[in-house]
GROMACS .gro file of C-alpha atoms in nm:
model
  210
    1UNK     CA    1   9.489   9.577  11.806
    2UNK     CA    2   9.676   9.766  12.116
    3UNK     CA    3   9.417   9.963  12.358
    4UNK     CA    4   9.650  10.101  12.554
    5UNK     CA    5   9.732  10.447  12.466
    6UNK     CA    6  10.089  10.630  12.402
    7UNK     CA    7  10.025  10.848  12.733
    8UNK     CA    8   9.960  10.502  12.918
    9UNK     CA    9  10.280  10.257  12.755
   10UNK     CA   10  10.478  10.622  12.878
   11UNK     CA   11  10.416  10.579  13.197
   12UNK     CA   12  10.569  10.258  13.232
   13UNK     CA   13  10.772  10.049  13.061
   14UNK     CA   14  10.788  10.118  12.689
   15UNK     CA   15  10.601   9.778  12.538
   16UNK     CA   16  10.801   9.585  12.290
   17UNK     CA   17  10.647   9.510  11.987
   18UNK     CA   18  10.741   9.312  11.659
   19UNK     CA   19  10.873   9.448  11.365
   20UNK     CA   20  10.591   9.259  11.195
   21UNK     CA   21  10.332   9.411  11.419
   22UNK     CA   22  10.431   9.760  11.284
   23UNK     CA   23  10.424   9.693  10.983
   24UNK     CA   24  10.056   9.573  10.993
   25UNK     CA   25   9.955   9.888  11.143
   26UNK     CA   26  10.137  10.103  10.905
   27UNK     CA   27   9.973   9.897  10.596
   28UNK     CA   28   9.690   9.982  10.798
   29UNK     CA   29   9.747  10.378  10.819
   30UNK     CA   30   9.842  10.375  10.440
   31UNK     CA   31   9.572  10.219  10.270
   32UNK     CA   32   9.328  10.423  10.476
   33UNK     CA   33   9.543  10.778  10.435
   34UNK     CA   34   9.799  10.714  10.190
   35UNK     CA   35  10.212  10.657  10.229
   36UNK     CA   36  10.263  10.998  10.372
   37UNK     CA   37  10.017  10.957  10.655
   38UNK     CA   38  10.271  10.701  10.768
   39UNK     CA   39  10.451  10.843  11.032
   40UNK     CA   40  10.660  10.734  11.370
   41UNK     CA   41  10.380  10.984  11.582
   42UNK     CA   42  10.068  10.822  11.413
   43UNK     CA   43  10.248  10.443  11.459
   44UNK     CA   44  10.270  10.530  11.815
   45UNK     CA   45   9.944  10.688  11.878
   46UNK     CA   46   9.781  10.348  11.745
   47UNK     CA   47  10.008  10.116  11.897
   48UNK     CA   48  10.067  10.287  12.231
   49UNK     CA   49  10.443  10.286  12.213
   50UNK     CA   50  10.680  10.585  12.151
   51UNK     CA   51  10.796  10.706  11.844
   52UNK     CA   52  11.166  10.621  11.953
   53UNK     CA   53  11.069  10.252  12.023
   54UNK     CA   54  10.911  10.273  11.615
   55UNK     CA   55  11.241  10.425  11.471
   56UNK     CA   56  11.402  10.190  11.627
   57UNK     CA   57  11.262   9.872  11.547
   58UNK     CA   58  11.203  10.014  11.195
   59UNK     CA   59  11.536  10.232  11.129
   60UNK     CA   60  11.349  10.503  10.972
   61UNK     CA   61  11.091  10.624  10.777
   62UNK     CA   62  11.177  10.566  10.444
   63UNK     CA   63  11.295  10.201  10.529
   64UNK     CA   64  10.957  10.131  10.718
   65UNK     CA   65  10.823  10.250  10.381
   66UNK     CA   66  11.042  10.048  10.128
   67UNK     CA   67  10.982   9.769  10.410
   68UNK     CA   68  10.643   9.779  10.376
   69UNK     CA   69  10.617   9.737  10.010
   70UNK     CA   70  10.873   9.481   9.963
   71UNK     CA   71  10.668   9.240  10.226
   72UNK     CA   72  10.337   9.279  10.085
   73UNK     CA   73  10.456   9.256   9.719
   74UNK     CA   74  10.719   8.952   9.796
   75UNK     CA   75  10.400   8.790  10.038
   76UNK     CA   76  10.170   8.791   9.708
   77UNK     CA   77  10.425   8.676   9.475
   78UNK     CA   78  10.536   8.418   9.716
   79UNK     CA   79  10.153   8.265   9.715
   80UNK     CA   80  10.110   8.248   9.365
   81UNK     CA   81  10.049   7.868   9.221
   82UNK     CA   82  10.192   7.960   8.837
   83UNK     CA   83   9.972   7.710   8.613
   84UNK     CA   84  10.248   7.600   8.314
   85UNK     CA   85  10.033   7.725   8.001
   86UNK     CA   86  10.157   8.113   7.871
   87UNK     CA   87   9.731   8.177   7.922
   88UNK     CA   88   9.727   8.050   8.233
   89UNK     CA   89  10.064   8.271   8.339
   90UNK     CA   90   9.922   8.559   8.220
   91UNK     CA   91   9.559   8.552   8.347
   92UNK     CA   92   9.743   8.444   8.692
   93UNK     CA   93   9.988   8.763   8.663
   94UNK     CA   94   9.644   8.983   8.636
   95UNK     CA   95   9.459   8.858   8.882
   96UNK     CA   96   9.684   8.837   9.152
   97UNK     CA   97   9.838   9.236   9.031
   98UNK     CA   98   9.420   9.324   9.084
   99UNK     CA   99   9.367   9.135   9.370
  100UNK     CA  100   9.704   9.310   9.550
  101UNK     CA  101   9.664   9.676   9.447
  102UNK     CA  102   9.288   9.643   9.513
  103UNK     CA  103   9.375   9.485   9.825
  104UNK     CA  104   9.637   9.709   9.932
  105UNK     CA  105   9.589  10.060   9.729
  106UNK     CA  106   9.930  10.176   9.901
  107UNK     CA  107  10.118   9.939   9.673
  108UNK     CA  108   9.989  10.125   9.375
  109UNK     CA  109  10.069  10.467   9.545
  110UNK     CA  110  10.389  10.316   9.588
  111UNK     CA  111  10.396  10.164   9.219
  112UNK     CA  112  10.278  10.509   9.050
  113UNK     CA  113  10.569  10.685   9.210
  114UNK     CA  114  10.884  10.410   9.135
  115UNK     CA  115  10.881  10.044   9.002
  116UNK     CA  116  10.847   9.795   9.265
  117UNK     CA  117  11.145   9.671   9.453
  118UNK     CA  118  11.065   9.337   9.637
  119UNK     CA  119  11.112   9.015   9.656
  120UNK     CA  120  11.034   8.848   9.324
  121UNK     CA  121  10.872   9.127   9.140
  122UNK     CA  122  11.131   9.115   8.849
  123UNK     CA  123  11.120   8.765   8.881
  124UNK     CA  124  10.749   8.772   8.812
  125UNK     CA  125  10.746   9.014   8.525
  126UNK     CA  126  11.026   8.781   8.353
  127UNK     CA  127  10.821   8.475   8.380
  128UNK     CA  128  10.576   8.663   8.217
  129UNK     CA  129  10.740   8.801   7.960
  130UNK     CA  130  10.924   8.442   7.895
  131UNK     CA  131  10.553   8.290   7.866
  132UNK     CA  132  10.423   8.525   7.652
  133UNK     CA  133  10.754   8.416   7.465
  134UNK     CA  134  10.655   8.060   7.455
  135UNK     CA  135  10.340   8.108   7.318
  136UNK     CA  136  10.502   8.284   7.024
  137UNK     CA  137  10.587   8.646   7.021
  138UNK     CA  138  10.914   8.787   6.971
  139UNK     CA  139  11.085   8.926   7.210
  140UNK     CA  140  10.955   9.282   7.185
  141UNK     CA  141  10.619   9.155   7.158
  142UNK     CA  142  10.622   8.949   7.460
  143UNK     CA  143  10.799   9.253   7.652
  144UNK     CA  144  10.543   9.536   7.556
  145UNK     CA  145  10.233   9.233   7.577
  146UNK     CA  146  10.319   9.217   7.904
  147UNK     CA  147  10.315   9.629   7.937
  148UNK     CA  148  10.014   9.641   7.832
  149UNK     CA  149   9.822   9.355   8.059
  150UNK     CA  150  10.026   9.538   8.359
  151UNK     CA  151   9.915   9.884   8.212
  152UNK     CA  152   9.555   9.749   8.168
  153UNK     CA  153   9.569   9.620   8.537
  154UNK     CA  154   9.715   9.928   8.710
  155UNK     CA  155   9.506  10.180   8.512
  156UNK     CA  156   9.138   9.965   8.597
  157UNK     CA  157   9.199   9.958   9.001
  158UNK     CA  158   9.331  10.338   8.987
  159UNK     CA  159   8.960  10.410   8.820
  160UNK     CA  160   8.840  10.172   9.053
  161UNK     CA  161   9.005  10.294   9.414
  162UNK     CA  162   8.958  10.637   9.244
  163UNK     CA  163   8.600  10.705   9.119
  164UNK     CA  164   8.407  10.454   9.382
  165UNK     CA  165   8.098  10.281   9.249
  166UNK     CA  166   7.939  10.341   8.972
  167UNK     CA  167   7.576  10.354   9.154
  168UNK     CA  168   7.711  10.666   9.359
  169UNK     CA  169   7.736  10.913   9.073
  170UNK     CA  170   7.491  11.189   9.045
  171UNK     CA  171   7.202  11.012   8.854
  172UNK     CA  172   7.260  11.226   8.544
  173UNK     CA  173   7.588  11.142   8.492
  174UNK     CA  174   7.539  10.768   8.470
  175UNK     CA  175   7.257  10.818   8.238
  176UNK     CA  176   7.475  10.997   8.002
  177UNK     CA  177   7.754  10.762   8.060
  178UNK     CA  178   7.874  10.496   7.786
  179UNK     CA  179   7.827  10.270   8.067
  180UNK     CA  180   7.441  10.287   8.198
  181UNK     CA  181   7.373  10.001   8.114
  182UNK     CA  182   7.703   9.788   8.183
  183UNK     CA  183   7.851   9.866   8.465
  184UNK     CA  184   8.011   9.566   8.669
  185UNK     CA  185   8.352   9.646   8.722
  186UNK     CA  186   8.436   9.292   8.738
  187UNK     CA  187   8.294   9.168   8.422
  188UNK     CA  188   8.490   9.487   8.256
  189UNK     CA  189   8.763   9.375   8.436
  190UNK     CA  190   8.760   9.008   8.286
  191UNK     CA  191   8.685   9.108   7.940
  192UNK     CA  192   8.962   9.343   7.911
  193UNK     CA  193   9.175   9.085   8.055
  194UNK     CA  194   9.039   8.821   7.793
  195UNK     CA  195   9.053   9.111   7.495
  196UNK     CA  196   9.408   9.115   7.558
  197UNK     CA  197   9.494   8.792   7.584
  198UNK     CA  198   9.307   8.702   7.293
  199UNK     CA  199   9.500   8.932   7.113
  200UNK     CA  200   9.835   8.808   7.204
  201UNK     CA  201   9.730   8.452   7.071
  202UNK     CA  202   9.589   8.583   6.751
  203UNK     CA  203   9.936   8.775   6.706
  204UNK     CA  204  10.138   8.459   6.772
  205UNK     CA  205   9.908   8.248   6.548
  206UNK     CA  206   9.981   8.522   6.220
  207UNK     CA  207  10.370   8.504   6.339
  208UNK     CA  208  10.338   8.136   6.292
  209UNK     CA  209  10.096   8.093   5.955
  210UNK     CA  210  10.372   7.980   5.710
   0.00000   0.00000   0.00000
């Protein structure tokens, strides 16, 4: 991280730094305060460079946004080792769609407000879609399967990022709630993946019983 401040890098010669470098500190900024908080005065304040030098290594705020969540979605789908079995794609496709949003919660700000334009997103919901395929829905089965494993995905880290842990409700409320006495959000997590999975093979199965 830069120590010197924005009054300091004034003073002198503006520092150069890396379009990549930015970037980190703006994923940094947005996770923390959200996309808006994203701004070419708070990039400068924490990098100690000026606002100008931002804009232009960055050409703008909206494209430092759109920048931002085109790397960090086409960097996760870029790392993914797809197993061959439709199971295996799908349990992959949920894991890594937690493991990013939960990572990165300004991805799913991003997602709630457009789809996702980056490198290999639609690429990633077709391979889906064309496993889901394989293991024997039609089409519009496969298409809204996949809906709902993203849906199932998106909606568990919003209640996740959104409420905090269960242990730091008021006492009452999680002795009232459905969930007092299971409450691990990962376990919930994996059974809702399995439930739907589990459903998708028991659908292909019937559209394959002679």
């Amino acid at each position: 991280m830069v120590s010197e401040s924005a009054s300091s890098a004034r003073a002198g010669r503006p520092k150069a730094l890396s379009h990549r470098q930015i970037l980190d500190a703006a994923a940094e900024i947005a996770d923390t305060d959200g996309l808006d908080a994203v701004s070419f005065r708070v990039l400068a304040e924490r990098l100690g460079i000026s606002p100008m030098s931002v804009h232009r290594t960055t050409g703008g705020i909206d494209a430092l946004r759109r920048d931002l969540i085109s790397t960090l979605v086409g960097e996760a789908v870029s790392s993914i080792d797809w197993p061959t079995d439709w199971r295996g794609v799908a349990r992959t496709f949920a894991y890594g769609l937690h493991d990013l949003l939960m990572r990165h919660p300004l991805v799913l700000e991003a997602h709630r407000q457009a789809s996702l334009e980056a490198p290999g997103a639609d690429d990633t919901a077709h391979r889906v879609v064309n496993a889901l395929s394989l293991a024997g829905l039609e089409d519009e089965q496969a298409t809204y399967a996949y809906g709902a494993l993203h849906d199932f995905v998106t909606g568990h880290v919003a209640i996740q990022l959104g409420r905090g842990a269960f242990d730091s409700a008021p006492a009452d409320r999680r002795e009232a709630s459905v969930f007092a006495l299971h409450h691990d959000p990962t376990r919930r997590f994996e059974f809702g993946v399995a439930v739907i999975l589990d459903g998708v093979g028991s659908i292909a199965q019937q559209g394959n019983t002679p």
